[in-house]
Amino acid sequence: MKLETIAFNNLRRRKSRMAFLVVGLLIGVATVVTLVSLSNALTADIQHKMENFGANILLTPRSDTLSLSYGGITLGGVSIDSREIVQADLVKIHTIKNSRNISAVAPKVLGAVTVDNERVMLMGVELDKEFHLKKWWTINGEPAKTDHQLVVGNTAAAKLNLKIGSKLTISGELFEVTGILDKTGSQDDQLLIGSLPTAQRLLNKPGTVSLVEVAALCSDCPVSDMVNQIAEVLPNVEVRAIQQVVKTRMHALDQFRTFSLAIAAIVLLIGALVVFVTMMGSVNERTREIGIFRALGFRRGHVVRLILMESAAVSLLAGLLGYLVGMLATQAVLPFMAEHQVALHWSPVLAGLAMLLALLVGCAASFYPALHASRLDPTEALRAL
Amino acid sequence: MSFIEIENLGKTFCSDADTVVALGQIDLKIEDGSFLGVMGPSGSGKSTFLSIMGGLCHPSEGKILVEEIDLYRLSSEKRADFRREYLGFVFQSFNLIPYLTAQENVMLPLAVKKIPVKQKKALANQVLERVGLSHRLTHLPNQLSGGEQERVAIARALVNSPPLILADEPTGSLDTATSQEIMGLFQELNEEGQTIIMVTHNDENRPYFDRTVILRDGNIAEDSNRRPKVVAQAG
C-alpha cells in the first residue's frame, strides 16, 4: 500500500470521470500531433519534389546585351547569343564547396536545323540525364538511346507529320523517331531532342553548350550560395537560381504551420480547462475522503502528491492515445493534401513529446485543485453527515 | 505527569452574527491505559472536544499535552505526523474509503510510511485478525456488514500501534447486538492496555468506560470513575 495504490484504485472506480479527463486532454494532444506530423509530411513532400523534379539553377552564356525575350516571345529574331559555354569547363561545377548538394548537371546545345524545308529547333542533350531530370515528360514510344535516334515535341511532330518509327534526314544524316512527347504546354513542344554529340556536330558547335540546368538536392540547401560558388568557378557564365515556385510553396507551408500551432494552442487550452474543472469537481466530491486522509496523518504534501499522481497517470494515457489518434488522423488526411505519396513516420520521439506535453498540461491544470484539496478542513471528516 | 494533560481548554466559534462558546474551560488529566467516555447531549461540545484532541481543530485558548508534547505548538504538518504516530481514529459512520479493500483501508495510515509493502500487509493482517476479520481481507466496504465495517475501522485505528485511540460515536449506526459486540472489543483492547477516549451520547455504552466525563454547554458537568484502574492500584 502506497500513495500510488490509492490513486490507481480511485481512477479505477471513477471510470467515467477518468474517461472524460482522458478525452479532454487527448483531443488537444491529437490536434498538436496531427498538425505537427502533417506539416512535417508536407515539408518532406515538397523536398521530395525539389529533389526529383527539375533544375533549380540555370547556367546561360554571359551576355552583354539586354535580353529581348520574355515568356517565349522573342523580339528581333535573335535569341541565341553568339557566345557559348565551353563544355569542358563544366567539370568545375563539381569542385564547388556545396558540390555534394548537386544531383544533376544537364548541359544542352540548341540550334536551328532544316527538316523537309521547315526550320526547327534541335536540342542536343545527355540523353540519360535529361530524361531522368524531366520526370514530367511523358514519352509515347521510347526515349532516344543512340546518336541517331530522336524524341520529337508534340507540336513539332504534328507540323512535320512525324510518327513513332518515322525516318527523317537532317543535313544528310538519317534519324529515327523513337518517341513523341505528350503536350507539355512549354517550348519543349517545338523541339527535336537528340544526343548532345550529334547535335554539336550538326550545329557545328563542337565542345560547346548553349545552356546548363543544374539540380540541387534539397529545398533547404543554400541555393543562393551555390549560385555564387558556380559563378566563381565559371566567370563567363550567367548563373541564376530558379526558386520562386518553391519559395512560394514553402512560405504557404510556414503560414500553415503558424496557423496550426495557434489552433493547437487553443485546443490544448480548452483541454487544460476541462482537466481543471473536472479535477476541481473531483476534489470537492472527495472532501470527506481527503479529510479522512488528513485525519489519518497524511501531510498536505501527501494530498497534493496523491492528486497530481492521478492526473499524471491520466495525462500519460491521454498523451499516448492522443499520439495514436493524431497519427491516424494524419494518415487519413494526408492523401488529400500531399500530391506525392509521403510515408508517415511513426516517431517514438514525437510519441514521447506528446506524452510530455500531456503530462505538463495535465499537471499544470491539476495543480490548483491539488493545492485546494490539501487545504480542506480535516474536521469535515469527523462531522456527522 | 499524566499521559494527557488538558489545561484551561476553550473553543469559541465566531461568525458575523454571534459568538458561540463550544467549550468553556476544560481541565482534565487522563492516565495511560484509561477508557474515557465523553458524554452529553448534542451541542454540548463533545465533537469539538474530540476534534481538538485529534489535532484537527485549533483551540481558542489553553493547551493539550500528550506525553508532554504540546500539540498546538506543532506546525500543521508536524501535527499530521503526530496523528499518524500517536493517534488512531475511529470515526462515526466508519469513514472507510469505498474503493479500497478491507486490507487496503487498514493500511491507509501506513501508506505514507517508508516501510516495505510486505511488512505493511503483515501489520494489517495482524490487526484484522485481532478484530476477527482475517477472512474478509479483499472485500470492499460495501460487501461488509455494518459491524464488519466498524471492525475494519477499529483495525485501521490500531494498525500503527498508537498510544491513544479516539472514537467518535462508533456505535451510532449499529444495532444493539452489534453495538455490544463492538463495545466488548473496545473493552478487550483497553484491558490489553490501550488508552481510549470515546465520544458518545448512548447511555448503554457507559458501563464499559472506566471513567465518564459529562459535558453540558461546553463545560464538565460530571466526572466520575466507575471502577478503579488496576494499574492505578498497583501504582
Coordinates of C-alpha atoms in Angstrom, one line a residue:
Chain A
M1 CA 0.0 0.0 0.0
K2 CA 1.5 3.2 -1.2
L3 CA 0.0 6.5 -2.4
E4 CA 0.0 5.1 -5.9
T5 CA -2.4 2.3 -4.8
I6 CA -4.9 4.9 -3.6
A7 CA -4.5 6.9 -6.8
F8 CA -4.9 4.0 -9.2
N9 CA -7.8 2.5 -7.2
N10 CA -9.6 5.8 -7.2
L11 CA -9.1 6.1 -11.0
R12 CA -10.4 2.6 -11.5
R13 CA -13.5 3.3 -9.5
R14 CA -14.3 6.6 -11.2
K15 CA -14.0 5.3 -14.7
S16 CA -16.4 7.8 -16.4
R17 CA -14.6 10.7 -14.8
M18 CA -11.3 9.4 -15.9
A19 CA -12.5 8.8 -19.4
F20 CA -13.7 12.4 -19.5
L21 CA -10.3 13.6 -18.4
V22 CA -8.5 11.4 -20.9
V23 CA -10.7 12.6 -23.8
G24 CA -10.4 16.2 -22.8
L25 CA -6.6 16.1 -23.0
L26 CA -6.5 13.6 -25.8
I27 CA -8.2 15.9 -28.2
G28 CA -5.7 18.6 -27.5
V29 CA -2.7 16.3 -27.9
A30 CA -4.1 14.6 -31.0
T31 CA -4.6 18.0 -32.6
V32 CA -1.0 19.0 -31.9
V33 CA 0.3 15.7 -33.2
T34 CA -1.8 15.8 -36.4
L35 CA -0.8 19.3 -37.2
V36 CA 2.9 18.7 -36.5
S37 CA 3.1 15.5 -38.4
L38 CA 1.1 16.9 -41.2
S39 CA 3.3 19.9 -41.7
N40 CA 6.4 17.6 -41.4
A41 CA 5.0 15.3 -44.1
L42 CA 4.1 18.2 -46.4
T43 CA 7.6 19.7 -46.0
A44 CA 9.0 16.2 -46.9
D45 CA 6.6 16.2 -49.8
I46 CA 8.0 19.5 -51.2
Q47 CA 11.6 18.4 -50.5
H48 CA 10.9 15.2 -52.4
K49 CA 9.7 17.2 -55.4
M50 CA 12.7 19.5 -55.2
E51 CA 15.0 16.6 -55.3
N52 CA 13.3 14.8 -58.1
F53 CA 11.7 17.4 -60.3
G54 CA 13.7 19.7 -62.5
A55 CA 16.5 22.0 -62.1
N56 CA 16.8 24.9 -59.7
I57 CA 19.9 26.6 -61.1
L58 CA 20.3 27.7 -64.7
L59 CA 23.6 28.4 -66.5
T60 CA 23.5 30.5 -69.6
P61 CA 26.2 32.3 -71.6
R62 CA 27.0 35.7 -70.2
S63 CA 25.6 38.3 -72.5
D64 CA 26.5 42.0 -72.6
T65 CA 23.2 42.9 -74.2
L66 CA 19.8 43.0 -72.6
S67 CA 17.6 40.1 -73.3
L68 CA 14.8 40.8 -75.8
S69 CA 12.9 37.7 -74.9
Y70 CA 10.1 37.3 -72.3
G71 CA 7.7 34.4 -71.8
G72 CA 8.6 32.8 -75.0
I73 CA 8.2 35.9 -77.2
T74 CA 11.4 36.9 -78.8
L75 CA 11.9 40.3 -80.4
G76 CA 14.3 40.9 -83.3
G77 CA 14.6 37.2 -84.2
V78 CA 17.9 36.9 -82.4
S79 CA 17.6 34.6 -79.4
I80 CA 20.8 32.7 -79.4
D81 CA 23.8 34.8 -78.5
S82 CA 26.9 34.0 -80.5
R83 CA 28.7 33.1 -77.2
E84 CA 28.5 29.6 -75.9
I85 CA 29.6 27.8 -72.8
V86 CA 32.7 25.6 -73.1
Q87 CA 31.6 22.0 -72.2
A88 CA 34.9 21.1 -70.8
D89 CA 34.6 23.8 -68.1
L90 CA 31.5 22.1 -66.7
V91 CA 33.5 19.7 -64.6
K92 CA 34.5 22.7 -62.4
I93 CA 30.9 22.7 -61.1
H94 CA 31.8 19.6 -59.1
T95 CA 34.6 21.4 -57.4
I96 CA 32.4 23.9 -55.5
K97 CA 32.1 23.7 -51.8
N98 CA 28.5 22.5 -51.9
S99 CA 29.1 20.0 -54.7
R100 CA 27.6 17.2 -52.7
N101 CA 24.2 19.0 -52.9
I102 CA 24.3 18.8 -56.7
S103 CA 22.2 15.9 -58.0
A104 CA 22.5 16.5 -61.7
V105 CA 24.2 18.7 -64.3
A106 CA 22.4 18.7 -67.6
P107 CA 24.1 20.5 -70.5
K108 CA 22.3 21.2 -73.7
V109 CA 23.1 22.7 -77.1
L110 CA 20.4 24.5 -79.1
G111 CA 20.3 25.4 -82.8
A112 CA 18.1 25.6 -85.8
V113 CA 18.1 22.8 -88.4
T114 CA 16.1 22.2 -91.6
V115 CA 13.8 19.2 -91.9
D116 CA 11.6 19.0 -95.1
N117 CA 12.1 22.7 -95.7
E118 CA 10.9 23.6 -92.2
R119 CA 13.1 25.3 -89.8
V120 CA 13.0 23.6 -86.4
M121 CA 14.9 23.8 -83.2
L122 CA 17.2 20.9 -82.4
M123 CA 18.2 20.4 -78.7
G124 CA 21.1 18.1 -78.0
V125 CA 21.1 16.6 -74.5
E126 CA 22.9 14.0 -72.5
L127 CA 20.0 11.6 -73.1
D128 CA 20.0 9.6 -69.8
K129 CA 20.3 12.7 -67.6
E130 CA 17.7 14.7 -69.4
F131 CA 15.0 12.0 -69.3
H132 CA 15.8 11.4 -65.6
L133 CA 15.6 15.1 -64.8
K134 CA 12.4 15.9 -66.7
K135 CA 10.1 13.5 -64.9
W136 CA 7.1 15.4 -66.1
W137 CA 7.8 14.4 -69.7
T138 CA 5.5 11.7 -70.9
I139 CA 7.0 10.0 -73.9
N140 CA 4.9 8.0 -76.3
G141 CA 7.2 5.3 -77.5
E142 CA 10.8 5.0 -76.2
P143 CA 13.3 7.6 -75.1
A144 CA 16.1 8.0 -77.6
K145 CA 19.1 5.9 -76.8
T146 CA 21.6 6.2 -79.6
D147 CA 23.1 9.0 -81.6
H148 CA 20.7 8.6 -84.5
Q149 CA 17.5 8.4 -82.6
L150 CA 15.2 11.4 -81.8
V151 CA 12.4 12.3 -79.5
V152 CA 10.1 14.9 -81.0
G153 CA 7.9 17.5 -79.3
N154 CA 4.2 17.3 -79.8
T155 CA 3.7 20.4 -81.9
A156 CA 6.8 19.7 -84.0
A157 CA 5.6 16.1 -84.7
A158 CA 2.3 17.4 -85.9
K159 CA 3.9 20.0 -88.1
L160 CA 6.4 17.7 -89.6
N161 CA 4.0 14.8 -89.8
L162 CA 6.2 12.5 -87.8
K163 CA 5.1 9.3 -86.0
I164 CA 6.9 6.8 -83.9
G165 CA 9.2 4.9 -86.2
S166 CA 9.3 7.7 -88.8
K167 CA 12.6 8.4 -90.5
L168 CA 13.9 11.9 -91.3
T169 CA 17.1 13.4 -92.7
I170 CA 19.0 16.3 -91.1
S171 CA 22.0 17.7 -93.0
G172 CA 22.2 14.4 -94.9
E173 CA 22.2 12.2 -91.8
L174 CA 19.3 9.7 -91.3
F175 CA 17.4 9.7 -87.9
E176 CA 14.7 7.6 -86.5
V177 CA 11.9 8.9 -84.3
T178 CA 11.6 6.6 -81.2
G179 CA 9.2 8.7 -79.1
I180 CA 6.8 11.7 -79.2
L181 CA 6.3 13.9 -76.2
D182 CA 2.8 14.5 -74.8
K183 CA 1.9 18.1 -74.9
T184 CA 3.8 20.0 -72.1
G185 CA 2.5 23.5 -72.9
S186 CA 6.1 24.7 -72.9
Q187 CA 8.7 25.4 -75.5
D188 CA 9.6 21.7 -75.3
D189 CA 6.6 21.0 -77.7
Q190 CA 8.5 22.6 -80.5
L191 CA 11.8 20.7 -80.2
L192 CA 13.6 17.8 -81.8
I193 CA 15.6 16.2 -79.0
G194 CA 18.7 14.2 -79.8
S195 CA 22.0 13.3 -78.3
L196 CA 24.5 16.1 -77.4
P197 CA 27.5 15.0 -79.6
T198 CA 25.3 14.6 -82.7
A199 CA 23.6 18.0 -82.2
Q200 CA 27.0 19.6 -81.6
R201 CA 28.3 18.1 -84.9
L202 CA 25.1 19.0 -86.9
L203 CA 25.0 22.6 -85.5
N204 CA 28.8 23.0 -85.9
K205 CA 29.3 23.8 -82.2
P206 CA 31.8 21.2 -81.2
G207 CA 32.7 21.3 -77.5
T208 CA 30.2 24.0 -76.6
V209 CA 26.8 24.0 -75.0
S210 CA 24.0 26.7 -75.0
L211 CA 22.7 26.3 -71.5
V212 CA 23.1 24.0 -68.5
E213 CA 20.4 23.1 -66.0
V214 CA 21.7 22.1 -62.5
A215 CA 19.5 20.3 -60.0
A216 CA 20.4 20.9 -56.3
L217 CA 19.5 18.1 -53.9
C218 CA 17.2 19.7 -51.4
S219 CA 14.9 22.6 -50.7
D220 CA 16.9 24.0 -47.8
C221 CA 20.3 23.6 -49.3
P222 CA 21.8 27.0 -49.8
V223 CA 20.9 27.6 -53.5
S224 CA 21.9 31.2 -53.5
D225 CA 25.4 30.3 -52.0
M226 CA 25.7 27.6 -54.7
V227 CA 24.9 30.2 -57.4
N228 CA 27.7 32.3 -56.2
Q229 CA 30.1 29.4 -55.9
I230 CA 29.3 28.3 -59.5
A231 CA 29.7 31.9 -60.8
E232 CA 33.1 31.9 -59.2
V233 CA 34.4 28.8 -61.0
L234 CA 32.7 29.8 -64.3
P235 CA 33.3 33.5 -64.6
N236 CA 31.9 33.8 -68.2
V237 CA 28.6 32.2 -67.4
E238 CA 25.4 33.7 -66.2
V239 CA 24.2 31.7 -63.2
R240 CA 20.6 32.1 -61.9
A241 CA 18.5 30.4 -59.3
I242 CA 15.0 29.3 -60.2
Q243 CA 13.4 29.0 -56.8
Q244 CA 10.4 31.3 -56.9
V245 CA 7.9 28.5 -57.1
V246 CA 9.5 26.6 -54.2
K247 CA 9.8 29.7 -52.1
T248 CA 6.1 30.4 -52.6
R249 CA 5.2 26.9 -51.6
M250 CA 7.5 27.0 -48.5
H251 CA 6.0 30.3 -47.5
A252 CA 2.5 28.9 -47.7
L253 CA 3.6 25.9 -45.6
D254 CA 5.2 28.2 -43.0
Q255 CA 1.8 30.1 -42.8
F256 CA 0.0 26.8 -42.4
R257 CA 2.4 25.8 -39.6
T258 CA 1.9 29.0 -37.7
F259 CA -1.8 28.8 -38.1
S260 CA -1.9 25.2 -36.9
L261 CA 0.2 26.0 -33.9
A262 CA -2.3 28.7 -32.9
I263 CA -5.2 26.2 -33.4
A264 CA -3.3 23.6 -31.4
A265 CA -2.6 26.0 -28.6
I266 CA -6.3 26.9 -28.3
V267 CA -7.4 23.3 -28.3
L268 CA -4.8 22.4 -25.7
L269 CA -6.0 25.4 -23.6
I270 CA -9.6 24.0 -23.7
G271 CA -8.2 20.6 -22.8
A272 CA -6.5 22.1 -19.8
L273 CA -9.7 23.8 -18.8
V274 CA -11.5 20.5 -19.0
V275 CA -8.9 18.9 -16.7
F276 CA -9.1 21.9 -14.3
V277 CA -12.9 21.8 -14.0
T278 CA -13.0 18.0 -13.7
M279 CA -10.3 17.8 -11.1
M280 CA -11.8 20.7 -9.1
G281 CA -15.2 18.8 -9.1
S282 CA -13.4 15.6 -8.2
V283 CA -11.7 17.3 -5.2
N284 CA -14.9 18.8 -4.0
E285 CA -16.7 15.5 -4.3
R286 CA -13.9 13.9 -2.2
T287 CA -13.8 16.5 0.6
R288 CA -14.7 13.8 3.1
E289 CA -12.3 11.3 1.8
I290 CA -9.4 13.9 1.8
G291 CA -10.5 14.8 5.4
I292 CA -10.1 11.2 6.4
F293 CA -6.6 11.1 4.8
R294 CA -5.6 14.2 6.7
A295 CA -7.1 12.8 10.0
L296 CA -5.1 9.6 9.5
G297 CA -1.9 11.6 9.3
F298 CA -1.4 12.5 5.6
R299 CA 0.5 15.7 5.3
R300 CA -0.7 18.4 2.9
G301 CA 2.2 17.4 0.6
H302 CA 0.9 13.9 0.5
V303 CA -2.6 15.0 -0.6
V304 CA -1.0 17.2 -3.3
R305 CA 1.1 14.3 -4.4
L306 CA -1.9 12.0 -4.5
I307 CA -4.0 14.3 -6.7
L308 CA -1.0 15.0 -9.0
M309 CA -0.3 11.3 -9.3
E310 CA -3.8 10.7 -10.5
S311 CA -3.6 13.5 -13.1
A312 CA -0.2 12.3 -14.2
A313 CA -1.5 8.8 -14.8
V314 CA -4.4 10.2 -16.8
S315 CA -2.2 12.6 -18.7
L316 CA 0.3 9.9 -19.8
L317 CA -2.5 7.8 -21.0
A318 CA -4.1 10.7 -22.8
G319 CA -0.7 11.6 -24.3
L320 CA -0.2 8.1 -25.7
L321 CA -3.7 7.8 -27.1
G322 CA -3.5 11.4 -28.4
Y323 CA -0.4 10.4 -30.3
L324 CA -2.1 7.4 -31.8
V325 CA -5.3 9.3 -32.7
G326 CA -3.2 12.2 -34.2
M327 CA -1.1 9.9 -36.4
L328 CA -4.2 8.0 -37.6
A329 CA -5.9 11.4 -38.4
T330 CA -2.8 12.5 -40.3
Q331 CA -2.8 9.2 -42.2
A332 CA -6.4 9.8 -43.2
V333 CA -5.9 13.5 -44.2
L334 CA -2.5 13.3 -45.9
P335 CA -3.6 11.8 -49.2
F336 CA -5.8 14.8 -49.8
M337 CA -3.1 17.4 -49.0
A338 CA 0.1 15.9 -50.5
E339 CA 0.5 15.5 -54.2
H340 CA 3.1 12.9 -53.8
Q341 CA 2.8 9.7 -51.8
V342 CA 4.5 10.5 -48.5
A343 CA 5.4 7.9 -46.0
L344 CA 4.2 8.8 -42.5
H345 CA 6.9 8.3 -39.8
W346 CA 5.8 6.8 -36.5
S347 CA 8.4 8.5 -34.5
P348 CA 9.0 7.5 -30.9
V349 CA 10.4 11.0 -30.3
L350 CA 7.1 12.6 -31.2
A351 CA 5.2 10.0 -29.1
G352 CA 7.5 10.9 -26.1
L353 CA 6.9 14.6 -26.8
A354 CA 3.2 14.1 -27.0
M355 CA 3.2 12.3 -23.6
L356 CA 5.4 15.0 -22.1
L357 CA 3.1 17.7 -23.4
A358 CA 0.1 16.0 -22.0
L359 CA 1.9 15.5 -18.7
L360 CA 2.8 19.2 -18.4
V361 CA -0.7 20.4 -19.4
G362 CA -2.4 17.8 -17.1
C363 CA -0.3 18.5 -14.1
A364 CA -0.4 22.3 -14.5
A365 CA -4.2 22.2 -14.8
S366 CA -4.4 20.0 -11.7
F367 CA -2.0 21.9 -9.5
Y368 CA -4.5 24.4 -8.1
P369 CA -7.2 21.7 -7.5
A370 CA -4.5 19.6 -5.7
L371 CA -3.5 22.6 -3.6
H372 CA -7.1 23.3 -2.8
A373 CA -7.6 19.7 -1.7
S374 CA -4.6 19.9 0.7
R375 CA -6.1 23.0 2.3
L376 CA -9.5 21.4 3.0
D377 CA -10.5 21.3 6.7
P378 CA -9.9 17.8 8.0
T379 CA -12.7 18.3 10.7
E380 CA -15.1 17.7 7.8
A381 CA -14.3 14.1 8.1
L382 CA -15.3 13.9 11.7
R383 CA -18.6 15.7 11.3
A384 CA -21.8 13.7 11.1
L385 CA -23.5 13.6 7.8
Chain B
M1 CA 2.8 13.9 34.8
S2 CA -0.3 12.3 33.4
F3 CA -0.4 10.7 29.8
I4 CA -2.7 13.6 28.6
E5 CA -3.0 16.9 30.3
I6 CA -5.6 19.3 29.2
E7 CA -5.3 22.8 30.7
N8 CA -7.8 25.6 30.5
L9 CA -9.1 24.4 27.1
G10 CA -11.6 26.7 25.4
K11 CA -13.0 27.0 21.9
T12 CA -15.2 29.8 20.6
F13 CA -16.7 29.8 17.1
C14 CA -17.1 33.3 15.8
S15 CA -19.4 34.3 13.0
D16 CA -20.7 37.7 11.8
A17 CA -23.9 37.4 13.8
D18 CA -22.8 35.9 17.1
T19 CA -20.2 34.1 19.1
V20 CA -20.8 30.5 20.1
V21 CA -18.8 29.1 23.0
A22 CA -18.4 25.4 22.1
L23 CA -16.0 24.6 25.0
G24 CA -15.7 26.7 28.2
Q25 CA -12.7 26.0 30.4
I26 CA -11.8 22.3 30.4
D27 CA -9.1 21.0 32.7
L28 CA -8.6 17.2 32.5
K29 CA -5.8 14.8 33.3
I30 CA -6.1 11.4 31.6
E31 CA -3.9 8.5 32.7
D32 CA -2.3 6.0 30.4
G33 CA -4.5 2.9 29.9
S34 CA -7.8 4.5 30.7
F35 CA -11.0 4.2 28.8
L36 CA -12.6 7.6 29.0
G37 CA -16.2 8.2 27.9
V38 CA -17.1 11.7 27.0
M39 CA -20.9 12.0 27.1
G40 CA -23.5 14.7 26.9
P41 CA -26.5 15.9 24.8
S42 CA -25.9 17.1 21.3
G43 CA -24.5 20.6 21.2
S44 CA -22.6 20.0 24.5
G45 CA -19.2 20.3 22.8
K46 CA -18.3 16.6 22.5
S47 CA -17.3 16.6 18.9
T48 CA -15.4 19.9 19.2
F49 CA -13.5 18.3 22.2
L50 CA -12.6 15.3 20.1
S51 CA -11.5 17.4 17.1
I52 CA -9.2 19.4 19.3
M53 CA -7.9 16.2 21.0
G54 CA -7.2 14.8 17.5
G55 CA -5.1 17.8 16.5
L56 CA -7.6 18.8 13.8
C57 CA -9.1 22.0 15.2
H58 CA -7.1 24.7 16.9
P59 CA -8.4 25.7 20.4
S60 CA -9.1 29.3 21.1
E61 CA -7.3 29.1 24.4
G62 CA -5.5 26.6 26.7
K63 CA -3.3 23.7 25.7
I64 CA -3.1 19.9 25.4
L65 CA -0.1 17.9 26.3
V66 CA 0.2 14.4 25.1
E67 CA 3.3 12.7 26.6
E68 CA 4.5 16.2 27.2
I69 CA 4.1 17.2 23.6
D70 CA 2.3 20.5 23.3
L71 CA 0.0 19.5 20.4
Y72 CA -0.8 23.0 19.1
R73 CA 2.7 24.3 19.2
L74 CA 3.5 21.9 16.4
S75 CA 3.2 23.1 12.8
S76 CA 0.2 21.7 10.9
E77 CA 2.4 19.3 9.0
K78 CA 4.0 18.1 12.2
R79 CA 0.6 17.6 13.7
A80 CA -0.2 15.4 10.7
D81 CA 2.9 13.3 11.7
F82 CA 1.7 13.3 15.3
R83 CA -1.7 12.0 14.2
R84 CA 0.0 9.2 12.2
E85 CA 2.3 8.2 15.0
Y86 CA 0.2 8.8 18.2
L87 CA -3.4 8.5 17.3
G88 CA -5.9 6.0 16.0
F89 CA -9.2 7.4 14.8
V90 CA -12.5 5.5 14.8
F91 CA -15.0 7.8 13.1
Q92 CA -18.7 8.0 13.3
S93 CA -20.2 6.1 10.3
F94 CA -16.9 4.2 9.8
N95 CA -15.5 6.5 7.1
L96 CA -13.9 3.7 5.1
I97 CA -12.6 4.5 1.6
P98 CA -15.2 2.8 -0.7
Y99 CA -12.7 1.9 -3.5
L100 CA -10.2 0.2 -1.2
T101 CA -10.5 -3.3 0.2
A102 CA -10.6 -4.0 3.9
Q103 CA -6.9 -4.7 3.9
E104 CA -6.1 -1.6 2.0
N105 CA -8.3 0.6 4.2
V106 CA -6.4 -0.7 7.2
M107 CA -3.1 0.0 5.6
L108 CA -4.1 3.7 4.9
P109 CA -2.2 5.2 7.9
L110 CA 0.9 3.3 6.7
A111 CA 0.6 4.5 3.1
V112 CA 3.0 7.3 3.6
K113 CA 5.4 5.4 5.9
K114 CA 8.6 4.2 4.4
I115 CA 8.4 0.6 5.3
P116 CA 8.2 -2.4 2.9
V117 CA 4.8 -3.2 1.5
K118 CA 5.1 -6.8 2.7
Q119 CA 5.5 -5.5 6.3
K120 CA 2.5 -3.2 5.9
K121 CA 0.4 -6.1 4.7
A122 CA 1.6 -8.3 7.6
L123 CA 0.7 -5.5 10.1
A124 CA -2.7 -5.0 8.5
N125 CA -3.4 -8.8 8.5
Q126 CA -2.4 -9.0 12.1
V127 CA -4.8 -6.3 13.3
L128 CA -7.6 -7.6 11.1
E129 CA -7.1 -11.0 12.7
R130 CA -7.3 -9.3 16.1
V131 CA -10.7 -7.9 15.3
G132 CA -11.8 -11.2 13.8
L133 CA -11.8 -10.3 10.1
S134 CA -9.0 -12.3 8.7
H135 CA -11.4 -13.9 6.3
R136 CA -12.6 -10.6 4.8
L137 CA -9.3 -9.1 3.6
T138 CA -10.1 -8.5 0.0
H139 CA -13.7 -7.3 0.4
L140 CA -14.8 -3.8 -0.4
P141 CA -16.6 -1.9 2.3
N142 CA -20.0 -2.2 0.6
Q143 CA -19.5 -6.0 0.7
L144 CA -19.3 -5.9 4.5
S145 CA -22.0 -5.7 7.2
G146 CA -22.1 -2.6 9.5
G147 CA -20.4 -4.5 12.3
E148 CA -17.7 -5.7 10.0
Q149 CA -17.1 -2.2 8.6
E150 CA -16.8 -0.9 12.2
R151 CA -14.2 -3.7 12.9
V152 CA -12.2 -2.6 9.8
A153 CA -12.3 1.0 11.1
I154 CA -11.1 -0.2 14.5
A155 CA -8.3 -2.3 12.8
R156 CA -7.3 0.8 10.9
A157 CA -7.0 2.8 14.1
L158 CA -4.9 0.0 15.7
V159 CA -2.5 -0.7 12.8
N160 CA 0.2 1.9 13.7
S161 CA 0.0 0.8 17.4
P162 CA -0.9 4.3 18.6
P163 CA -0.7 5.2 22.2
L164 CA -4.2 6.7 22.0
I165 CA -7.4 5.8 20.2
L166 CA -10.1 8.5 19.6
A167 CA -13.5 7.1 18.8
D168 CA -16.4 9.3 17.7
E169 CA -19.9 7.6 18.2
P170 CA -18.6 4.3 17.0
T171 CA -21.9 2.5 17.7
G172 CA -24.0 5.3 16.3
S173 CA -25.1 3.4 13.2
L174 CA -25.2 -0.1 14.6
D175 CA -28.0 -2.3 16.1
T176 CA -27.9 -3.1 19.8
A177 CA -26.4 -6.5 19.5
T178 CA -23.6 -5.4 17.2
S179 CA -23.0 -2.3 19.4
Q180 CA -22.5 -4.6 22.4
E181 CA -20.1 -6.7 20.4
I182 CA -18.1 -3.6 19.3
M183 CA -18.0 -2.2 22.8
G184 CA -16.8 -5.5 24.1
L185 CA -14.0 -5.4 21.6
F186 CA -13.0 -1.9 22.7
Q187 CA -13.1 -3.1 26.3
E188 CA -10.8 -6.0 25.5
L189 CA -8.4 -3.6 23.8
N190 CA -8.5 -1.4 26.9
E191 CA -7.8 -4.4 29.1
E192 CA -4.8 -5.1 27.0
G193 CA -3.5 -1.6 28.0
Q194 CA -4.9 0.6 25.1
T195 CA -5.8 4.1 26.1
I196 CA -9.2 5.1 24.5
I197 CA -11.2 8.3 24.5
M198 CA -14.7 7.7 23.2
V199 CA -17.4 10.3 22.5
T200 CA -20.9 9.0 22.6
H201 CA -24.4 10.1 23.7
N202 CA -25.6 6.5 24.1
D203 CA -26.1 5.7 27.8
E204 CA -25.8 2.0 27.1
N205 CA -22.1 2.4 26.4
R206 CA -21.5 3.9 29.8
P207 CA -20.9 0.7 31.7
Y208 CA -17.9 0.0 29.5
F209 CA -16.0 3.1 30.5
D210 CA -13.8 3.2 33.5
R211 CA -14.2 7.0 33.7
T212 CA -17.0 9.1 32.3
V213 CA -17.0 12.9 31.7
I214 CA -20.3 14.5 31.0
L215 CA -20.2 17.8 29.1
R216 CA -23.0 20.3 29.3
D217 CA -22.8 23.6 27.3
G218 CA -19.1 23.2 26.8
N219 CA -18.2 22.6 30.5
I220 CA -17.6 19.5 32.5
A221 CA -20.8 18.8 34.4
E222 CA -19.8 15.5 35.9
D223 CA -16.6 13.4 36.1
S224 CA -16.9 10.0 37.6
N225 CA -14.9 6.8 37.9
R226 CA -16.9 3.6 37.5
R227 CA -14.1 1.3 38.6
P228 CA -10.7 1.9 39.9
K229 CA -7.9 1.2 37.5
V230 CA -5.9 -1.9 38.1
V231 CA -2.8 -0.1 37.1
A232 CA -3.6 2.8 39.4
Q233 CA -4.0 0.4 42.3
A234 CA -0.7 -1.2 41.6
G235 CA 0.9 2.3 41.5

